[in-house]
XYZ file of C-alpha atoms in Angstrom:
408
model
C -160.387 119.054 2.831
C -162.421 116.685 0.670
C -163.221 113.157 1.898
C -164.939 110.176 0.225
C -166.520 107.371 2.241
C -167.390 104.228 0.278
C -170.301 102.507 2.060
C -173.171 104.060 4.053
C -173.364 101.371 6.697
C -172.808 101.801 10.420
C -169.038 102.408 10.197
C -169.225 104.805 7.214
C -172.050 106.814 8.783
C -170.253 107.036 12.128
C -167.008 108.123 10.444
C -168.828 110.874 8.537
C -170.782 112.239 11.519
C -167.768 112.148 13.884
C -165.435 113.852 11.400
C -167.871 116.623 10.450
C -168.795 117.354 14.053
C -165.124 117.874 14.858
C -164.343 119.879 11.729
C -167.198 121.693 9.977
C -164.862 122.725 7.159
C -164.679 119.209 5.783
C -166.500 118.312 2.585
C -167.662 114.705 2.956
C -169.247 112.570 0.236
C -170.730 109.173 1.214
C -171.394 106.610 -1.557
C -173.655 103.588 -1.312
C -175.083 101.117 -3.829
C -178.485 100.982 -2.121
C -181.463 103.316 -2.413
C -181.063 104.379 1.194
C -178.466 104.274 3.976
C -177.952 101.564 6.567
C -179.500 98.564 4.804
C -177.728 96.077 7.091
C -178.742 98.119 10.131
C -182.369 97.726 9.043
C -181.952 93.978 8.692
C -180.211 93.403 12.028
C -182.004 91.768 14.948
C -184.886 90.734 12.660
C -185.726 94.381 12.123
C -185.415 95.237 15.825
C -181.715 96.180 15.500
C -179.487 94.607 18.156
C -177.400 97.758 18.014
C -174.659 97.051 20.634
C -173.840 95.200 23.849
C -172.987 96.530 27.290
C -170.188 93.994 27.857
C -167.578 94.050 25.101
C -163.965 92.947 24.831
C -161.682 91.548 22.132
C -162.711 88.075 23.387
C -166.067 88.642 21.653
C -164.346 88.687 18.246
C -162.401 86.331 16.038
C -159.929 86.964 13.235
C -156.207 86.766 12.670
C -155.574 89.181 15.561
C -158.606 90.082 17.762
C -156.278 91.957 20.139
C -156.136 94.616 17.406
C -159.409 95.818 18.972
C -158.128 96.478 22.472
C -157.464 100.176 21.889
C -160.660 100.617 19.876
C -162.914 99.143 22.541
C -161.201 101.191 25.241
C -161.648 104.421 23.316
C -165.201 103.677 22.235
C -166.884 101.501 24.843
C -170.609 101.138 25.417
C -170.818 104.386 27.435
C -169.292 106.288 24.519
C -171.793 104.661 22.174
C -174.706 105.525 24.481
C -173.508 109.148 24.520
C -173.446 109.205 20.714
C -176.975 107.792 20.562
C -178.283 110.513 22.874
C -176.644 113.116 20.676
C -178.776 112.045 17.714
C -181.917 111.577 19.819
C -181.817 107.788 19.967
C -182.890 106.223 23.243
C -181.860 102.675 24.092
C -183.464 99.605 25.578
C -180.775 97.732 27.552
C -181.622 94.095 28.228
C -180.469 92.069 31.256
C -178.324 89.869 29.032
C -176.412 92.932 27.810
C -177.989 93.178 24.388
C -178.998 96.690 23.395
C -181.873 97.728 21.123
C -183.436 101.058 20.204
C -186.214 101.907 22.673
C -188.588 102.065 19.711
C -187.751 98.386 19.071
C -187.511 99.295 15.398
C -184.385 99.471 13.236
C -186.008 102.095 11.013
C -185.874 104.655 13.793
C -182.083 104.195 13.954
C -181.514 104.865 10.246
C -183.965 107.751 10.282
C -182.096 109.530 13.087
C -178.722 108.812 11.481
C -179.953 110.267 8.186
C -181.182 113.397 9.951
C -177.774 113.809 11.627
C -175.987 113.454 8.286
C -178.374 115.910 6.636
C -178.041 118.454 9.438
C -174.248 118.360 9.127
C -174.394 118.929 5.371
C -172.824 115.592 4.493
C -173.462 114.570 0.890
C -175.149 111.187 0.445
C -174.904 109.520 -2.980
C -177.249 106.524 -2.873
C -177.549 104.114 -5.790
C -173.912 104.903 -6.590
C -171.956 101.663 -6.860
C -168.262 102.515 -6.716
C -166.450 100.367 -9.280
C -162.926 101.667 -9.015
C -160.641 103.751 -6.871
C -157.422 105.403 -8.010
C -154.785 107.634 -6.491
C -153.169 110.171 -8.790
C -150.267 111.891 -7.039
C -151.807 112.932 -3.684
C -155.478 112.876 -4.733
C -157.997 110.027 -4.963
C -160.487 109.436 -7.753
C -163.732 107.577 -7.046
C -165.301 105.985 -10.113
C -168.900 104.837 -10.572
C -170.355 103.487 -13.818
C -171.474 106.988 -14.865
C -169.213 109.524 -13.175
C -165.704 110.095 -11.876
C -165.535 112.019 -8.609
C -162.119 113.612 -8.284
C -159.738 115.419 -5.964
C -160.398 113.616 -2.679
C -157.721 114.148 -0.037
C -158.754 111.066 1.960
C -160.830 107.950 1.289
C -162.500 105.571 3.772
C -163.509 102.070 2.669
C -166.456 100.856 4.720
C -168.104 98.742 2.037
C -168.391 95.551 4.093
C -168.014 92.054 2.673
C -170.212 89.444 1.001
C -172.759 88.573 3.701
C -176.360 89.254 2.597
C -175.746 89.918 -1.139
C -179.471 90.570 -1.425
C -178.698 93.896 0.286
C -176.186 94.749 -2.464
C -173.236 93.730 -0.310
C -170.061 92.802 -2.149
C -166.345 92.324 -1.679
C -165.412 95.269 -3.890
C -163.592 96.854 -0.949
C -161.117 93.958 -1.015
C -160.380 94.723 -4.665
C -159.568 98.308 -3.712
C -157.435 97.140 -0.789
C -155.475 94.756 -3.023
C -154.962 97.509 -5.565
C -153.162 99.572 -2.911
C -150.956 96.672 -1.822
C -152.966 95.136 1.006
C -153.082 91.403 1.589
C -156.393 89.652 2.251
C -157.319 86.772 4.506
C -159.876 84.452 2.823
C -163.479 85.427 3.516
C -166.171 83.091 4.821
C -169.809 83.365 5.950
C -170.267 83.755 9.719
C -173.309 83.439 11.989
C -174.829 80.995 9.518
C -176.630 77.640 9.343
C -174.435 74.571 8.862
C -174.797 71.786 6.320
C -174.048 68.331 7.726
C -173.027 65.116 6.057
C -176.163 63.328 7.231
C -179.351 65.374 7.317
C -181.420 62.161 7.656
C -183.221 63.022 4.411
C -185.078 65.818 6.142
C -186.738 63.499 8.691
C -185.735 65.792 11.562
C -186.709 69.002 9.751
C -188.470 71.382 12.141
C -187.268 69.745 15.357
C -186.181 72.444 17.765
C -184.706 71.996 21.235
C -182.417 73.689 23.713
C -179.201 71.652 23.737
C -175.518 71.786 24.469
C -173.552 71.970 21.231
C -169.874 71.067 21.297
C -167.437 71.820 18.480
C -164.605 69.436 17.688
C -161.881 70.361 15.173
C -159.622 67.559 13.941
C -160.949 65.505 16.861
C -160.054 68.083 19.538
C -162.608 69.923 21.653
C -162.830 73.632 20.791
C -165.996 75.171 22.215
C -169.344 74.437 23.850
C -172.507 76.545 23.613
C -175.989 76.080 25.101
C -179.002 77.262 23.169
C -181.606 76.547 20.519
C -180.855 73.968 17.881
C -183.128 73.724 14.848
C -182.816 70.710 12.554
C -183.357 71.526 8.887
C -183.441 69.762 5.544
C -179.732 70.645 5.009
C -178.406 70.210 8.561
C -178.770 72.475 11.579
C -179.507 76.088 12.447
C -180.827 77.958 15.504
C -179.118 80.413 17.847
C -176.631 77.879 19.299
C -175.591 76.837 15.787
C -175.195 80.455 14.597
C -173.003 81.129 17.604
C -170.802 78.080 17.172
C -170.702 78.513 13.387
C -168.081 81.240 13.707
C -165.271 78.921 14.822
C -166.712 75.999 12.897
C -166.680 77.811 9.552
C -163.270 79.366 10.175
C -161.931 75.843 10.752
C -163.819 74.560 7.709
C -162.239 77.317 5.587
C -158.836 76.018 6.703
C -159.817 72.527 5.483
C -159.935 71.060 8.988
C -162.271 68.243 10.000
C -165.248 69.806 11.781
C -167.732 67.913 13.929
C -170.623 68.957 16.162
C -171.777 66.881 19.120
C -175.279 67.714 20.319
C -176.359 66.824 23.851
C -180.161 66.777 24.068
C -180.058 66.309 27.861
C -177.101 68.336 29.164
C -178.234 68.127 32.808
C -178.281 64.290 32.736
C -175.224 62.122 32.113
C -175.422 59.116 29.786
C -175.575 56.533 32.588
C -178.432 58.249 34.429
C -180.261 58.739 31.135
C -179.847 55.030 30.337
C -181.322 54.153 33.748
C -184.310 56.413 33.103
C -184.882 54.855 29.658
C -184.573 51.354 31.150
C -187.168 52.182 33.795
C -189.573 53.475 31.167
C -189.119 50.346 29.048
C -189.598 48.067 32.057
C -192.859 49.775 33.040
C -194.175 49.667 29.469
C -192.450 46.540 28.233
C -195.221 45.444 25.843
C -195.204 48.704 23.892
C -192.939 49.556 20.985
C -189.699 51.249 21.952
C -190.278 53.965 19.346
C -193.588 54.900 20.958
C -192.149 55.007 24.465
C -189.267 57.200 23.317
C -191.712 59.892 22.133
C -192.310 60.618 25.820
C -188.621 61.517 26.031
C -187.844 63.115 22.663
C -189.692 64.441 19.615
C -191.712 61.918 17.630
C -189.435 62.805 14.701
C -186.269 62.046 16.678
C -187.396 58.665 18.075
C -187.388 56.654 14.795
C -184.139 58.256 13.601
C -182.558 57.497 16.989
C -183.503 53.808 16.695
C -182.223 53.707 13.118
C -178.823 55.159 14.114
C -178.584 52.569 16.934
C -179.560 49.808 14.432
C -182.746 48.888 16.302
C -185.753 47.906 14.143
C -188.784 50.191 14.476
C -191.090 47.305 15.425
C -188.948 46.343 18.434
C -190.863 46.011 21.681
C -189.433 47.453 24.881
C -188.877 44.026 26.462
C -186.665 42.984 23.552
C -184.024 45.658 24.185
C -180.942 44.658 26.125
C -178.798 46.843 28.396
C -176.193 47.458 25.710
C -178.833 48.795 23.278
C -180.363 51.036 25.925
C -176.933 52.489 26.720
C -176.393 53.086 23.017
C -179.633 55.117 22.888
C -178.598 57.202 25.895
C -175.080 57.771 24.533
C -176.512 58.913 21.186
C -178.807 61.417 22.889
C -175.899 62.740 24.938
C -173.529 62.952 21.992
C -175.354 63.176 18.649
C -172.488 63.555 16.151
C -172.819 65.640 12.991
C -169.985 66.106 10.522
C -170.060 69.667 9.109
C -169.409 69.785 5.363
C -170.481 73.283 4.354
C -172.493 76.366 5.266
C -175.665 77.909 3.930
C -173.484 80.545 2.300
C -173.186 84.304 2.339
C -176.819 84.827 1.353
C -177.946 83.303 4.662
C -175.111 84.685 6.821
C -175.470 87.562 9.273
C -171.816 88.539 8.942
C -168.586 87.746 7.116
C -165.203 86.691 8.452
C -161.831 87.274 6.835
C -160.916 90.432 4.946
C -158.144 93.015 4.999
C -155.355 91.945 7.353
C -155.291 94.117 10.439
C -151.488 93.885 10.661
C -151.442 96.396 7.771
C -153.785 98.854 9.528
C -152.996 101.354 12.283
C -155.024 100.180 15.306
C -155.519 103.729 16.645
C -156.581 105.509 13.474
C -157.529 102.697 11.038
C -155.306 104.314 8.402
C -153.556 102.045 5.958
C -149.897 101.496 6.743
C -149.286 101.018 3.021
C -151.133 103.999 1.507
C -151.300 107.413 3.164
C -154.795 108.882 3.668
C -156.557 105.583 2.883
C -158.696 104.162 5.737
C -160.665 100.990 6.416
C -163.412 100.376 8.994
C -166.051 97.797 9.813
C -166.634 94.403 8.240
C -164.118 94.827 5.412
C -161.407 94.146 8.006
C -160.535 90.662 9.262
C -162.544 91.040 12.437
C -165.927 89.390 13.060
C -167.941 89.490 16.274
C -170.188 87.085 18.133
C -173.934 87.325 17.800
C -175.449 89.874 20.201
C -174.647 93.348 18.879
C -170.871 92.926 18.723
C -170.502 93.336 14.965
C -172.495 96.580 14.925
C -170.511 97.875 17.918
C -167.256 97.196 16.046
C -168.651 99.104 13.073
C -169.580 102.119 15.249
C -166.254 102.012 17.149
C -163.978 101.691 14.122
C -165.944 104.391 12.300
C -165.565 106.669 15.332
C -161.783 106.339 15.390
C -161.574 106.958 11.652
C -163.771 110.055 12.040
C -161.534 111.477 14.758
C -158.495 111.080 12.510
C -160.251 112.518 9.429
C -160.991 115.727 11.300
C -157.308 116.631 11.653
């Protein structure tokens, strides 16, 4: 049996290794546009490769139907992944927060060991081969690159990902193939990405970083709250908390909903208590400028912007502020509102949402329900995970189930 896998990322590699281990008679060709395999694996975790997570459920994913993953995550949980890693000689560093990295702390060691496993199994790797078209003639598939047509494949797996990180040669070509074989597509959007806001204060807050509570409101209704780093930028906001909350924010934005963030700089102090603390500071230092006193509470970049938002002149002395103005300062710091208008785009995104609708895919084998012997795995499907190793785990898990089916 002859099999083509389009995309040498985590899901494609896992599908190839699993299938060949179970059936050595298979002839497997893996195609990738890059010079080497696993380019996104190399880029993950800032080169450290946050390869999985010990605590995984469908709740860690979004898409049209995250419950599609229930069988997948039961069949290929973290223990199954750990067993696979040991089989290729990869030892893991498991953190207390559940994030998992290679013990080497280097993504390159992951791709090296995967390449050795592929090579040992006799799997053919065609790097720098951008697949431009896919056809099915009677019962056989034809894979077309710019130079060559590769014919007579019994089965094809599309693991070509989506548009996140186009600098790594990522593209949405897999969606073109899916559409060609009758599949419907949910609109794609960048995920785990910085957010552009309506008012970036002309870059005055650029570089300010603080641990905050970030709340997401969609059409005025509360959706989600996350605690973590917030980094103000020239275009809006980034940081780990923003990347995390961006998933639901951008999904809502793609549906043309009104999206707003509310940032609480002091989540452990309510607005009234914060107002009392500010009032005490102002009373003790009443002859100083309010903007100077506030720098003992917040960044010296935040203080003047805070006064401007509350319509208090920069030259105002502490004794000139009334109770209403002080409460306004405290309320602003407890609920700093930012209207989200866009994202930093696919080139700055760690993952992509949207893709091939899972309702048209068998959740146990990842075979197309519309085209026999055509399979999909990984990011090309309308499933996207939270930050923390979840996207890579989905790639490994979906590739594993495809591999099991290919071996039959």
